CSV table of C-alpha atoms in Angstrom, one decimal:
chain,number,residue,atom,x,y,z
R,1,MET,CA,40.9,54.9,18.4
R,2,ALA,CA,40.6,55.5,22.2
R,3,GLN,CA,37.6,53.2,22.4
R,4,LYS,CA,39.6,50.4,20.7
R,5,LYS,CA,42.5,50.9,23.1
R,6,LEU,CA,40.2,50.9,26.0
R,7,SER,CA,38.6,47.7,24.8
R,8,GLU,CA,42.1,46.1,24.4
R,9,ILE,CA,43.1,47.2,27.9
R,10,LEU,CA,39.9,45.8,29.5
R,11,LYS,CA,40.5,42.4,27.7
R,12,VAL,CA,44.0,42.3,29.1
R,13,VAL,CA,42.8,43.2,32.6
R,14,GLU,CA,40.2,40.4,32.3
R,15,PHE,CA,42.9,38.0,31.2
R,16,ILE,CA,45.0,39.0,34.2
R,17,ASN,CA,42.1,38.5,36.6
R,18,GLU,CA,41.4,35.0,35.2
R,19,GLU,CA,45.1,34.1,35.4
R,20,MET,CA,45.2,35.3,39.0
R,21,LYS,CA,42.2,33.1,39.9
R,22,GLU,CA,43.9,30.1,38.2
R,23,VAL,CA,47.1,30.7,40.1
R,24,SER,CA,45.1,30.9,43.4
R,25,LYS,CA,43.4,27.6,42.7
R,26,ARG,CA,46.6,25.8,41.8
R,27,LEU,CA,48.7,27.4,44.6
R,28,SER,CA,48.7,24.2,46.7
R,29,ARG,CA,49.7,22.0,43.7
R,30,VAL,CA,52.6,23.9,42.3
R,31,THR,CA,56.1,24.8,43.5
R,32,PRO,CA,56.7,28.2,44.9
R,33,LYS,CA,59.1,29.0,42.0
R,34,GLU,CA,56.2,28.4,39.5
R,35,VAL,CA,53.9,30.6,41.5
R,36,SER,CA,56.5,33.3,41.8
R,37,GLU,CA,57.2,33.3,38.0
R,38,LYS,CA,53.6,33.4,37.1
R,39,LEU,CA,52.8,36.2,39.6
R,40,GLY,CA,55.9,38.1,38.4
R,41,THR,CA,54.8,37.9,34.8
R,42,LEU,CA,51.3,39.1,35.7
R,43,ALA,CA,52.7,42.0,37.7
R,44,LEU,CA,54.8,43.1,34.8
R,45,ILE,CA,51.8,43.0,32.5
R,46,ARG,CA,49.7,45.0,35.0
R,47,GLU,CA,52.4,47.6,35.4
R,48,LYS,CA,52.6,48.1,31.6
R,49,ILE,CA,48.8,48.5,31.5
R,50,LEU,CA,48.8,51.1,34.3
R,51,ASN,CA,51.6,53.0,32.6
R,52,LEU,CA,49.8,53.3,29.3
R,53,GLN,CA,49.2,56.9,28.2
R,54,VAL,CA,45.4,56.6,27.6
R,55,GLU,CA,42.7,59.1,28.5
R,56,PHE,CA,40.1,57.1,30.4
R,57,PRO,CA,36.6,58.2,31.1
R,58,GLN,CA,36.4,59.6,34.7
R,59,GLU,CA,34.4,56.6,36.1
R,60,ILE,CA,37.1,54.1,34.8
R,61,GLU,CA,39.9,56.4,36.1
R,62,THR,CA,38.3,56.4,39.5
R,63,LYS,CA,37.8,52.6,39.6
R,64,LEU,CA,41.4,52.0,38.5
R,65,SER,CA,42.6,54.4,41.3
R,66,GLN,CA,40.5,52.4,43.8
R,67,LEU,CA,41.8,49.0,42.6
R,68,TYR,CA,45.4,50.2,42.3
R,69,PRO,CA,46.1,53.1,44.6
R,70,SER,CA,49.7,53.1,43.3
R,71,ILE,CA,48.4,54.4,40.0
R,72,ASP,CA,48.2,57.9,41.4
R,73,ARG,CA,51.9,57.7,42.4
R,74,LEU,CA,52.8,56.5,38.9
R,75,LYS,CA,51.0,59.5,37.4
R,76,GLN,CA,52.9,61.9,39.6
R,77,LYS,CA,56.4,60.5,38.6
R,78,PRO,CA,58.1,62.6,36.1
R,79,SER,CA,58.6,60.7,32.8
């Protein structure tokens, strides 16, 4: 079950990364409001992923902490 969850999480992270690339490419052709809305949506998705209660292998946990230093602060917050 954990392997399936991990696979789903990685797919969503890959989706977010692709969307971020697309937003970056289109940045000069869209209005600031459209960019803000898209980035806001992606930020919410990322936040949900980082808040998932999943036990990651140590190497993935380390990589996530390097990519998103705020994840350590999230873990320290009382639920």
